[in-house]
PDB file of C-alpha atoms in Angstrom:
ATOM      1  CA  MET A  66      49.706  24.524 -66.865  1.00 48.00           C
ATOM      2  CA  SER A  67      47.886  25.409 -63.546  1.00 51.00           C
ATOM      3  CA  GLN A  68      44.127  25.181 -63.036  1.00 54.00           C
ATOM      4  CA  ASN A  69      42.128  28.216 -61.997  1.00 55.00           C
ATOM      5  CA  PRO A  70      40.844  27.933 -58.376  1.00 55.00           C
ATOM      6  CA  THR A  71      37.149  28.067 -57.731  1.00 53.00           C
ATOM      7  CA  PRO A  72      36.139  31.671 -57.237  1.00 53.00           C
ATOM      8  CA  LYS A  73      34.774  32.601 -53.817  1.00 51.00           C
ATOM      9  CA  LEU A  74      31.591  34.582 -53.889  1.00 48.00           C
ATOM     10  CA  PRO A  75      30.702  37.041 -51.141  1.00 52.00           C
ATOM     11  CA  GLY A  76      28.253  35.962 -48.477  1.00 50.00           C
ATOM     12  CA  PRO A  77      27.769  32.635 -46.676  1.00 53.00           C
ATOM     13  CA  PRO A  78      29.067  29.567 -48.508  1.00 55.00           C
ATOM     14  CA  ARG A  79      26.601  27.627 -50.571  1.00 53.00           C
ATOM     15  CA  SER A  80      25.711  24.129 -49.502  1.00 54.00           C
ATOM     16  CA  ASP A  81      26.217  22.756 -53.006  1.00 55.00           C
ATOM     17  CA  LEU A  82      29.829  23.922 -53.202  1.00 49.00           C
ATOM     18  CA  PRO A  83      32.633  21.835 -51.745  1.00 55.00           C
ATOM     19  CA  SER A  84      34.340  23.188 -48.650  1.00 55.00           C
ATOM     20  CA  ASP A  85      37.278  21.904 -46.661  1.00 58.00           C
ATOM     21  CA  GLU A  86      36.174  23.688 -43.444  1.00 60.00           C
ATOM     22  CA  GLN A  87      33.841  22.061 -40.877  1.00 63.00           C
ATOM     23  CA  LYS A  88      30.551  23.806 -40.367  1.00 63.00           C
ATOM     24  CA  VAL A  89      29.335  24.551 -36.822  1.00 62.00           C
ATOM     25  CA  VAL A  90      25.649  25.168 -36.434  1.00 61.00           C
ATOM     26  CA  TYR A  91      24.368  26.769 -33.200  1.00 60.00           C
ATOM     27  CA  VAL A  92      20.756  26.048 -32.367  1.00 59.00           C
ATOM     28  CA  GLN A  93      19.164  28.063 -29.585  1.00 62.00           C
ATOM     29  CA  ARG A  94      15.921  26.783 -28.163  1.00 62.00           C
ATOM     30  CA  PRO A  95      14.306  26.608 -24.693  1.00 60.00           C
ATOM     31  CA  VAL A  96      14.907  23.470 -22.660  1.00 55.00           C
ATOM     32  CA  LYS A  97      11.822  21.964 -21.104  1.00 56.00           C
ATOM     33  CA  GLN A  98      11.773  19.813 -18.012  1.00 54.00           C
ATOM     34  CA  VAL A  99      10.973  16.269 -19.028  1.00 52.00           C
ATOM     35  CA  VAL A 100       9.817  13.911 -16.293  1.00 54.00           C
ATOM     36  CA  GLN A 101      10.667  10.389 -17.275  1.00 56.00           C
ATOM     37  CA  PRO A 102       8.115   7.835 -16.128  1.00 54.00           C
ATOM     38  CA  ASP A 103       9.278   5.241 -13.672  1.00 53.00           C
ATOM     39  CA  PRO A 104      10.190   1.934 -15.270  1.00 53.00           C
ATOM     40  CA  GLN A 105       7.836  -0.934 -14.747  1.00 53.00           C
ATOM     41  CA  PRO A 106       8.805  -2.502 -11.415  1.00 57.00           C
ATOM     42  CA  SER A 107       9.954  -6.055 -11.568  1.00 74.00           C
ATOM     43  CA  ALA A 108       8.596  -8.818  -9.367  1.00 77.00           C
ATOM     44  CA  THR A 109      11.677  -8.725  -7.140  1.00 85.00           C
ATOM     45  CA  ARG A 110      11.472  -4.994  -6.613  1.00 85.00           C
ATOM     46  CA  PHE A 111       7.753  -5.204  -5.892  1.00 85.00           C
ATOM     47  CA  THR A 112       8.339  -7.959  -3.329  1.00 89.00           C
ATOM     48  CA  ILE A 113      11.063  -5.951  -1.602  1.00 91.00           C
ATOM     49  CA  VAL A 114       8.836  -2.870  -1.403  1.00 89.00           C
ATOM     50  CA  VAL A 115       5.896  -4.843   0.011  1.00 91.00           C
ATOM     51  CA  CYS A 116       8.067  -6.606   2.591  1.00 93.00           C
ATOM     52  CA  GLY A 117       9.630  -3.289   3.590  1.00 93.00           C
ATOM     53  CA  LEU A 118       6.223  -1.677   4.091  1.00 93.00           C
ATOM     54  CA  LEU A 119       5.011  -4.628   6.148  1.00 94.00           C
ATOM     55  CA  LEU A 120       8.091  -4.439   8.370  1.00 95.00           C
ATOM     56  CA  VAL A 121       7.601  -0.707   8.889  1.00 93.00           C
ATOM     57  CA  ILE A 122       3.918  -1.178   9.780  1.00 93.00           C
ATOM     58  CA  LEU A 123       4.785  -4.022  12.156  1.00 94.00           C
ATOM     59  CA  GLY A 124       7.465  -1.914  13.819  1.00 94.00           C
ATOM     60  CA  LEU A 125       5.056   0.988  14.263  1.00 94.00           C
ATOM     61  CA  LEU A 126       2.426  -1.282  15.821  1.00 94.00           C
ATOM     62  CA  LEU A 127       4.929  -2.816  18.243  1.00 95.00           C
ATOM     63  CA  SER A 128       6.314   0.588  19.186  1.00 96.00           C
ATOM     64  CA  LEU A 129       2.850   2.093  19.643  1.00 96.00           C
ATOM     65  CA  GLY A 130       1.725  -0.743  21.917  1.00 94.00           C
ATOM     66  CA  ALA A 131       4.903  -0.681  24.010  1.00 95.00           C
ATOM     67  CA  VAL A 132       4.810   3.107  24.410  1.00 96.00           C
ATOM     68  CA  GLY A 133       1.128   3.036  25.341  1.00 95.00           C
ATOM     69  CA  LEU A 134       1.669   0.530  28.143  1.00 94.00           C
ATOM     70  CA  ARG A 135       5.073   1.630  29.463  1.00 94.00           C
ATOM     71  CA  LEU A 136       4.667   5.401  29.208  1.00 95.00           C
ATOM     72  CA  GLY A 137       0.894   5.821  29.308  1.00 93.00           C
ATOM     73  CA  PHE A 138      -1.075   3.290  31.334  1.00 94.00           C
ATOM     74  CA  GLU A 139       1.427   2.011  33.911  1.00 92.00           C
ATOM     75  CA  PRO A 140       2.702   5.434  35.108  1.00 93.00           C
ATOM     76  CA  ALA A 141      -0.844   6.823  35.412  1.00 92.00           C
ATOM     77  CA  PHE A 142      -1.809   4.059  37.872  1.00 90.00           C
ATOM     78  CA  GLY A 143       1.622   3.666  39.443  1.00 88.00           C
ATOM     79  CA  LEU A 144       1.796   0.012  38.409  1.00 90.00           C
ATOM     80  CA  PRO A 145       4.972  -2.075  38.178  1.00 91.00           C
ATOM     81  CA  ARG A 146       6.237  -3.210  34.780  1.00 93.00           C
ATOM     82  CA  ILE A 147       3.817  -5.808  33.446  1.00 92.00           C
ATOM     83  CA  ASN A 148       5.204  -8.661  31.359  1.00 93.00           C
ATOM     84  CA  LEU A 149       4.951  -7.653  27.712  1.00 92.00           C
ATOM     85  CA  SER A 150       5.828  -9.887  24.774  1.00 92.00           C
ATOM     86  CA  LEU A 151       6.119  -8.816  21.157  1.00 92.00           C
ATOM     87  CA  MET A 152       2.737 -10.337  20.367  1.00 94.00           C
ATOM     88  CA  ASP A 153       1.145  -8.496  23.291  1.00 93.00           C
ATOM     89  CA  ALA A 154       2.677  -5.215  22.112  1.00 94.00           C
ATOM     90  CA  GLY A 155       1.343  -5.781  18.598  1.00 94.00           C
ATOM     91  CA  ILE A 156      -2.146  -6.564  19.895  1.00 94.00           C
ATOM     92  CA  LEU A 157      -2.086  -3.430  22.053  1.00 95.00           C
ATOM     93  CA  GLY A 158      -1.031  -1.343  19.061  1.00 95.00           C
ATOM     94  CA  ILE A 159      -3.854  -2.715  16.913  1.00 95.00           C
ATOM     95  CA  SER A 160      -6.376  -2.118  19.722  1.00 95.00           C
ATOM     96  CA  MET A 161      -5.199   1.474  20.116  1.00 95.00           C
ATOM     97  CA  ILE A 162      -5.565   2.184  16.393  1.00 95.00           C
ATOM     98  CA  ARG A 163      -8.966   0.498  16.333  1.00 94.00           C
ATOM     99  CA  GLU A 164     -10.254   2.929  18.971  1.00 93.00           C
ATOM    100  CA  VAL A 165      -9.156   6.038  17.059  1.00 95.00           C
ATOM    101  CA  PRO A 166     -12.469   6.524  15.149  1.00 94.00           C
ATOM    102  CA  GLN A 167     -14.463   6.152  18.375  1.00 94.00           C
ATOM    103  CA  VAL A 168     -12.226   8.656  20.155  1.00 95.00           C
ATOM    104  CA  VAL A 169     -12.519  11.202  17.342  1.00 95.00           C
ATOM    105  CA  LEU A 170     -16.308  10.920  17.246  1.00 94.00           C
ATOM    106  CA  ALA A 171     -16.565  11.085  21.045  1.00 93.00           C
ATOM    107  CA  SER A 172     -14.456  14.261  21.109  1.00 93.00           C
ATOM    108  CA  GLY A 173     -17.249  15.989  19.209  1.00 91.00           C
ATOM    109  CA  ASN A 174     -19.318  15.848  22.393  1.00 89.00           C
ATOM    110  CA  GLN A 175     -16.770  18.113  24.100  1.00 87.00           C
ATOM    111  CA  PHE A 176     -15.954  20.399  21.164  1.00 89.00           C
ATOM    112  CA  ILE A 177     -18.333  19.919  18.288  1.00 89.00           C
ATOM    113  CA  LEU A 178     -16.050  21.485  15.660  1.00 91.00           C
ATOM    114  CA  LEU A 179     -12.937  19.517  16.617  1.00 93.00           C
ATOM    115  CA  PRO A 180     -13.452  16.577  14.196  1.00 93.00           C
ATOM    116  CA  LEU A 181     -14.230  19.009  11.358  1.00 93.00           C
ATOM    117  CA  LEU A 182     -11.198  21.195  12.073  1.00 94.00           C
ATOM    118  CA  GLY A 183      -8.996  18.130  12.337  1.00 94.00           C
ATOM    119  CA  LEU A 184     -10.116  16.897   8.931  1.00 93.00           C
ATOM    120  CA  VAL A 185      -9.424  20.343   7.454  1.00 93.00           C
ATOM    121  CA  PHE A 186      -5.871  20.329   8.840  1.00 93.00           C
ATOM    122  CA  ILE A 187      -5.367  16.911   7.254  1.00 94.00           C
ATOM    123  CA  ALA A 188      -6.953  17.880   3.920  1.00 93.00           C
ATOM    124  CA  ILE A 189      -4.692  20.919   3.375  1.00 91.00           C
ATOM    125  CA  PRO A 190      -1.391  18.996   3.086  1.00 91.00           C
ATOM    126  CA  LEU A 191      -3.163  16.262   1.123  1.00 90.00           C
ATOM    127  CA  ALA A 192      -4.238  18.844  -1.458  1.00 87.00           C
ATOM    128  CA  PHE A 193      -0.683  20.171  -1.751  1.00 85.00           C
ATOM    129  CA  LEU A 194       0.655  16.634  -2.122  1.00 83.00           C
ATOM    130  CA  ALA A 195      -1.398  16.209  -5.280  1.00 78.00           C
ATOM    131  CA  LEU A 196       0.268  19.302  -6.796  1.00 75.00           C
ATOM    132  CA  ALA A 197       3.833  19.050  -5.495  1.00 74.00           C
ATOM    133  CA  ARG A 198       6.490  17.655  -7.805  1.00 71.00           C
ATOM    134  CA  PRO A 199      10.096  17.119  -6.702  1.00 68.00           C
ATOM    135  CA  ARG A 200      12.884  18.636  -8.747  1.00 63.00           C
ATOM    136  CA  VAL A 201      14.319  16.304 -11.381  1.00 63.00           C
ATOM    137  CA  PRO A 202      18.135  15.999 -11.217  1.00 62.00           C
ATOM    138  CA  GLY A 203      19.740  17.911 -14.080  1.00 60.00           C
ATOM    139  CA  ALA A 204      16.628  19.934 -14.805  1.00 59.00           C
ATOM    140  CA  PRO A 205      16.779  23.748 -14.906  1.00 62.00           C
ATOM    141  CA  LEU A 206      16.054  25.731 -11.772  1.00 65.00           C
ATOM    142  CA  PRO A 207      12.336  26.173 -11.051  1.00 66.00           C
ATOM    143  CA  ARG A 208      10.722  29.488 -11.746  1.00 73.00           C
ATOM    144  CA  SER A 209      10.534  32.172  -9.094  1.00 74.00           C
ATOM    145  CA  GLY A 210       6.813  31.583  -8.603  1.00 74.00           C
ATOM    146  CA  VAL A 211       7.365  27.878  -7.970  1.00 73.00           C
ATOM    147  CA  VAL A 212      10.157  28.683  -5.514  1.00 76.00           C
ATOM    148  CA  PHE A 213       7.912  31.164  -3.700  1.00 80.00           C
ATOM    149  CA  LEU A 214       5.088  28.633  -3.352  1.00 79.00           C
ATOM    150  CA  SER A 215       7.510  25.923  -2.211  1.00 80.00           C
ATOM    151  CA  VAL A 216       9.054  28.149   0.445  1.00 81.00           C
ATOM    152  CA  SER A 217       5.586  29.261   1.581  1.00 83.00           C
ATOM    153  CA  GLY A 218       4.497  25.635   1.944  1.00 83.00           C
ATOM    154  CA  ALA A 219       7.664  24.844   3.880  1.00 85.00           C
ATOM    155  CA  LEU A 220       7.030  27.741   6.267  1.00 88.00           C
ATOM    156  CA  ILE A 221       3.425  26.641   6.820  1.00 90.00           C
ATOM    157  CA  GLY A 222       4.613  23.102   7.555  1.00 89.00           C
ATOM    158  CA  CYS A 223       7.186  24.490   9.979  1.00 90.00           C
ATOM    159  CA  LEU A 224       4.467  26.475  11.766  1.00 93.00           C
ATOM    160  CA  VAL A 225       2.258  23.377  12.025  1.00 93.00           C
ATOM    161  CA  GLY A 226       5.149  21.331  13.419  1.00 93.00           C
ATOM    162  CA  ILE A 227       6.060  23.946  16.036  1.00 94.00           C
ATOM    163  CA  THR A 228       2.426  24.295  17.129  1.00 95.00           C
ATOM    164  CA  SER A 229       2.051  20.524  17.464  1.00 95.00           C
ATOM    165  CA  PHE A 230       5.267  20.267  19.474  1.00 96.00           C
ATOM    166  CA  VAL A 231       4.124  23.036  21.838  1.00 97.00           C
ATOM    167  CA  TRP A 232       0.849  21.144  22.314  1.00 96.00           C
ATOM    168  CA  LEU A 233       2.793  18.207  23.738  1.00 96.00           C
ATOM    169  CA  LEU A 234       4.314  20.422  26.443  1.00 95.00           C
ATOM    170  CA  ILE A 235       1.372  22.466  27.717  1.00 96.00           C
ATOM    171  CA  PRO A 236       0.511  21.811  31.410  1.00 95.00           C
ATOM    172  CA  PHE A 237      -3.118  20.906  30.675  1.00 94.00           C
ATOM    173  CA  ARG A 238      -2.016  17.859  28.716  1.00 96.00           C
ATOM    174  CA  THR A 239       0.964  16.776  30.798  1.00 95.00           C
ATOM    175  CA  ASN A 240      -0.850  17.089  34.145  1.00 94.00           C
ATOM    176  CA  LEU A 241      -3.886  15.160  32.946  1.00 94.00           C
ATOM    177  CA  LEU A 242      -1.816  12.263  31.586  1.00 94.00           C
ATOM    178  CA  ALA A 243       0.398  12.087  34.676  1.00 92.00           C
ATOM    179  CA  SER A 244      -2.132  10.266  36.878  1.00 88.00           C
ATOM    180  CA  ILE A 245      -5.818   9.545  37.251  1.00 88.00           C
ATOM    181  CA  PRO A 246      -7.747  11.552  39.867  1.00 88.00           C
ATOM    182  CA  ALA A 247      -8.388   9.952  43.235  1.00 80.00           C
ATOM    183  CA  ASN A 248     -11.951  11.274  43.229  1.00 81.00           C
ATOM    184  CA  PHE A 249     -14.139   9.149  40.985  1.00 83.00           C
ATOM    185  CA  SER A 250     -16.647  11.991  40.584  1.00 84.00           C
ATOM    186  CA  GLU A 251     -13.922  14.189  39.112  1.00 86.00           C
ATOM    187  CA  TYR A 252     -12.907  11.272  36.909  1.00 87.00           C
ATOM    188  CA  LEU A 253     -16.362  10.964  35.385  1.00 86.00           C
ATOM    189  CA  GLU A 254     -17.248  14.660  35.150  1.00 88.00           C
ATOM    190  CA  SER A 255     -14.104  16.221  33.725  1.00 90.00           C
ATOM    191  CA  TRP A 256     -11.011  14.003  33.613  1.00 93.00           C
ATOM    192  CA  ARG A 257     -12.312  11.241  31.317  1.00 93.00           C
ATOM    193  CA  PRO A 258     -13.895  13.621  28.765  1.00 93.00           C
ATOM    194  CA  ASP A 259     -10.707  15.709  28.732  1.00 94.00           C
ATOM    195  CA  LEU A 260      -8.662  12.569  28.061  1.00 95.00           C
ATOM    196  CA  ILE A 261     -10.787  11.810  24.994  1.00 96.00           C
ATOM    197  CA  LEU A 262     -10.292  15.391  23.835  1.00 95.00           C
ATOM    198  CA  ILE A 263      -6.513  15.085  24.226  1.00 96.00           C
ATOM    199  CA  CYS A 264      -6.442  11.780  22.341  1.00 96.00           C
ATOM    200  CA  SER A 265      -8.347  13.297  19.426  1.00 96.00           C
ATOM    201  CA  ILE A 266      -6.042  16.325  19.211  1.00 96.00           C
ATOM    202  CA  ASP A 267      -3.001  14.037  19.360  1.00 97.00           C
ATOM    203  CA  VAL A 268      -4.351  12.010  16.434  1.00 97.00           C
ATOM    204  CA  PHE A 269      -4.930  15.050  14.219  1.00 96.00           C
ATOM    205  CA  ALA A 270      -1.619  16.667  15.211  1.00 96.00           C
ATOM    206  CA  PHE A 271       0.352  13.536  14.363  1.00 97.00           C
ATOM    207  CA  LEU A 272      -1.405  12.918  11.043  1.00 95.00           C
ATOM    208  CA  SER A 273      -1.150  16.544   9.948  1.00 95.00           C
ATOM    209  CA  THR A 274       2.545  16.829  10.854  1.00 95.00           C
ATOM    210  CA  THR A 275       3.340  13.544   9.107  1.00 95.00           C
ATOM    211  CA  LEU A 276       1.627  14.708   5.917  1.00 93.00           C
ATOM    212  CA  TRP A 277       3.512  18.002   6.000  1.00 92.00           C
ATOM    213  CA  LEU A 278       6.739  16.031   6.467  1.00 91.00           C
ATOM    214  CA  ILE A 279       5.972  13.996   3.338  1.00 90.00           C
ATOM    215  CA  LEU A 280       5.112  17.194   1.479  1.00 88.00           C
ATOM    216  CA  LEU A 281       8.455  18.760   2.411  1.00 86.00           C
ATOM    217  CA  HIS A 282      10.231  15.851   0.715  1.00 84.00           C
ATOM    218  CA  ARG A 283       8.237  16.447  -2.494  1.00 82.00           C
ATOM    219  CA  LEU A 284       8.678  20.205  -2.741  1.00 81.00           C
ATOM    220  CA  PRO A 285      11.500  21.392  -5.054  1.00 76.00           C
ATOM    221  CA  LEU A 286      13.646  22.732  -2.211  1.00 71.00           C
ATOM    222  CA  GLN A 287      16.932  21.087  -3.222  1.00 64.00           C
ATOM    223  CA  GLY A 288      19.782  23.538  -3.146  1.00 59.00           C
ATOM    224  CA  LEU A 289      17.844  26.130  -1.140  1.00 60.00           C
ATOM    225  CA  GLY A 290      19.220  25.137   2.272  1.00 64.00           C
ATOM    226  CA  TRP A 291      16.024  23.652   3.751  1.00 72.00           C
ATOM    227  CA  SER A 292      17.399  20.276   4.817  1.00 79.00           C
ATOM    228  CA  TRP A 293      17.359  21.375   8.456  1.00 84.00           C
ATOM    229  CA  LEU A 294      13.580  21.792   8.282  1.00 84.00           C
ATOM    230  CA  ARG A 295      13.050  18.229   7.087  1.00 84.00           C
ATOM    231  CA  ILE A 296      15.204  16.864   9.909  1.00 89.00           C
ATOM    232  CA  SER A 297      13.372  19.017  12.459  1.00 91.00           C
ATOM    233  CA  MET A 298       9.973  17.898  11.182  1.00 92.00           C
ATOM    234  CA  LEU A 299      11.063  14.268  11.392  1.00 93.00           C
ATOM    235  CA  PHE A 300      12.054  14.775  15.035  1.00 95.00           C
ATOM    236  CA  ILE A 301       8.729  16.475  15.791  1.00 95.00           C
ATOM    237  CA  ALA A 302       6.818  13.640  14.095  1.00 95.00           C
ATOM    238  CA  LEU A 303       8.613  11.086  16.296  1.00 96.00           C
ATOM    239  CA  CYS A 304       7.759  13.122  19.409  1.00 96.00           C
ATOM    240  CA  LEU A 305       4.118  13.307  18.330  1.00 96.00           C
ATOM    241  CA  PHE A 306       4.087   9.556  17.725  1.00 97.00           C
ATOM    242  CA  THR A 307       5.295   9.021  21.292  1.00 96.00           C
ATOM    243  CA  GLY A 308       2.742  11.456  22.688  1.00 96.00           C
ATOM    244  CA  LEU A 309      -0.006   9.781  20.682  1.00 96.00           C
ATOM    245  CA  GLY A 310       1.027   6.411  22.089  1.00 96.00           C
ATOM    246  CA  VAL A 311       0.883   7.757  25.659  1.00 96.00           C
ATOM    247  CA  SER A 312      -2.628   9.185  25.372  1.00 96.00           C
ATOM    248  CA  LEU A 313      -4.088   6.321  23.336  1.00 96.00           C
ATOM    249  CA  GLY A 314      -2.407   3.774  25.611  1.00 96.00           C
ATOM    250  CA  LEU A 315      -4.041   5.275  28.687  1.00 96.00           C
ATOM    251  CA  ASN A 316      -7.415   5.451  26.945  1.00 96.00           C
ATOM    252  CA  GLN A 317      -7.116   1.863  25.734  1.00 95.00           C
ATOM    253  CA  GLY A 318      -6.127   0.644  29.197  1.00 94.00           C
ATOM    254  CA  LEU A 319      -9.218   2.221  30.725  1.00 94.00           C
ATOM    255  CA  SER A 320     -11.701   0.871  28.176  1.00 93.00           C
ATOM    256  CA  THR A 321     -10.317  -2.673  27.677  1.00 93.00           C
ATOM    257  CA  PRO A 322     -12.365  -5.430  29.378  1.00 93.00           C
ATOM    258  CA  ARG A 323     -10.294  -7.429  31.876  1.00 92.00           C
ATOM    259  CA  PRO A 324     -10.974 -10.637  33.831  1.00 91.00           C
ATOM    260  CA  VAL A 325     -12.841 -10.097  37.106  1.00 90.00           C
ATOM    261  CA  VAL A 326     -11.310 -11.993  40.033  1.00 89.00           C
ATOM    262  CA  VAL A 327     -13.931 -13.507  42.341  1.00 79.00           C
ATOM    263  CA  ASP A 328     -11.883 -15.342  44.964  1.00 61.00           C
ATOM    264  CA  THR A 329     -10.632 -12.264  46.745  1.00 51.00           C
ATOM    265  CA  GLN A 330     -11.263 -10.755  50.142  1.00 55.00           C
ATOM    266  CA  LYS A 331     -11.868  -7.328  48.678  1.00 53.00           C
ATOM    267  CA  ALA A 332     -15.361  -6.030  49.274  1.00 46.00           C
ATOM    268  CA  THR A 333     -15.649  -4.638  45.760  1.00 54.00           C
ATOM    269  CA  GLY A 334     -14.412  -5.502  42.288  1.00 70.00           C
ATOM    270  CA  THR A 335     -10.910  -6.735  41.465  1.00 87.00           C
ATOM    271  CA  LEU A 336      -9.461  -6.899  37.962  1.00 90.00           C
ATOM    272  CA  LEU A 337      -6.590  -9.019  36.715  1.00 89.00           C
ATOM    273  CA  MET A 338      -4.208  -6.602  34.993  1.00 91.00           C
ATOM    274  CA  GLY A 339      -1.480  -9.033  33.960  1.00 89.00           C
ATOM    275  CA  GLU A 340       1.622 -10.706  35.307  1.00 91.00           C
ATOM    276  CA  VAL A 341       4.720  -9.214  36.873  1.00 91.00           C
ATOM    277  CA  GLY A 342       7.375 -11.881  36.709  1.00 88.00           C
ATOM    278  CA  SER A 343       5.647 -15.005  38.038  1.00 88.00           C
ATOM    279  CA  THR A 344       3.010 -13.182  40.111  1.00 91.00           C
ATOM    280  CA  HIS A 345      -0.425 -11.839  39.215  1.00 90.00           C
ATOM    281  CA  LEU A 346      -1.067  -8.103  39.296  1.00 91.00           C
ATOM    282  CA  LEU A 347      -4.513  -7.179  40.608  1.00 90.00           C
ATOM    283  CA  LEU A 348      -6.213  -3.793  40.596  1.00 89.00           C
ATOM    284  CA  SER A 349      -8.895  -3.487  43.266  1.00 86.00           C
ATOM    285  CA  GLU A 350     -11.509  -0.901  44.089  1.00 81.00           C
ATOM    286  CA  THR A 351     -11.563  -0.155  47.811  1.00 76.00           C
ATOM    287  CA  GLU A 352     -14.510   0.848  49.978  1.00 75.00           C
ATOM    288  CA  SER A 353     -13.459   4.501  49.749  1.00 74.00           C
ATOM    289  CA  ARG A 354     -13.768   4.337  45.963  1.00 74.00           C
ATOM    290  CA  THR A 355     -10.051   4.408  45.199  1.00 77.00           C
ATOM    291  CA  PHE A 356      -7.728   1.981  43.416  1.00 82.00           C
ATOM    292  CA  GLU A 357      -5.206  -0.324  45.020  1.00 84.00           C
ATOM    293  CA  SER A 358      -2.778  -2.635  43.200  1.00 86.00           C
ATOM    294  CA  THR A 359      -1.510  -5.879  44.735  1.00 87.00           C
ATOM    295  CA  LEU A 360       0.696  -8.791  43.660  1.00 89.00           C
ATOM    296  CA  VAL A 361      -0.658 -12.297  44.274  1.00 88.00           C
ATOM    297  CA  ASN A 362       1.282 -15.521  43.819  1.00 87.00           C
ATOM    298  CA  ALA A 363      -1.618 -17.971  43.974  1.00 83.00           C
ATOM    299  CA  PRO A 364      -4.179 -19.539  41.627  1.00 84.00           C
ATOM    300  CA  LEU A 365      -7.079 -17.229  40.819  1.00 84.00           C
ATOM    301  CA  SER A 366     -10.674 -17.770  39.791  1.00 85.00           C
ATOM    302  CA  CYS A 367     -12.182 -15.290  37.338  1.00 84.00           C
ATOM    303  CA  SER A 368     -15.750 -14.744  36.233  1.00 84.00           C
ATOM    304  CA  GLY A 369     -16.679 -12.379  33.422  1.00 86.00           C
ATOM    305  CA  HIS A 370     -14.913  -9.286  32.157  1.00 88.00           C
ATOM    306  CA  ARG A 371     -15.136  -5.640  33.090  1.00 90.00           C
ATOM    307  CA  SER A 372     -13.188  -2.540  32.144  1.00 91.00           C
ATOM    308  CA  ILE A 373     -11.883   0.084  34.527  1.00 91.00           C
ATOM    309  CA  ASP A 374     -14.378   2.568  33.085  1.00 91.00           C
ATOM    310  CA  GLU A 375     -17.246   0.206  33.883  1.00 89.00           C
ATOM    311  CA  MET A 376     -15.916  -0.342  37.398  1.00 87.00           C
ATOM    312  CA  ILE A 377     -15.798   3.383  38.087  1.00 86.00           C
ATOM    313  CA  GLN A 378     -19.205   4.067  36.560  1.00 84.00           C
ATOM    314  CA  SER A 379     -20.886   1.296  38.571  1.00 77.00           C
ATOM    315  CA  PRO A 380     -22.516   2.340  41.843  1.00 62.00           C
ATOM    316  CA  THR A 381     -20.959   1.407  45.164  1.00 52.00           C
ATOM    317  CA  ARG A 382     -21.938  -2.074  46.217  1.00 47.00           C
TER     318      ARG A 382
END
């Protein structure tokens, strides 16, 4: 005798009735972007990061000092290649950075709004850095408004980079850094103040471009084809770093006190600039108020220190 099957009622099956079919439940809900916090760094990772930062800072100091001497100070005076060790390059780099605040403040005497405008150009990318968030892998595409703001920021950074690169190539800057004027009156009246102005602009241009470069790496531009802009901005930042080293190196070479040589036949002051091979390099002020460099392979006697700026500003003896 057969059993009657369980009758099927119309409508969805009840949960309390047995069923041999698997149930598939579709749940539709919006997916939110979840930013996972970084894990707590271990001691090894922290040590590696600190050592890496120290190596980068050391490399920048060495490069800045070497560029300042080789491409800035020596070509302006037509001097031969002075002996330069790694320690000397590092000391030069630190001295150049130490003079940056003085240069920026002194540039206000030539253009009173320059320090303020420079700080504004630095503050703008800093403000965007506090708001920018990179795209999390696997997260949904950003909204159209976020994409618009990201592209706008990228275009502004591109404009800043192009303007800074053009600044490196204008004749006013290149001609002034090529050599010092033979006329000391021109040096004091226009050339030296213009050099301070150029150094200050180089500082703000490099800092602003570097901040925009960092901002470009934090904007959610992945998949939008903007990798070329990041590479271009990196190249421009390296060019600005070189230009900054040239101008600051020349400024540092003019303001650094140097030993004054006393056992010389020159009628006026003579400064010991360094060593070229095994000989001493001297920079002398002639009777006609011009500079002359000589190599001496003999013991020297020095008394006191004086910078090139102080030598030029002193009256004729």
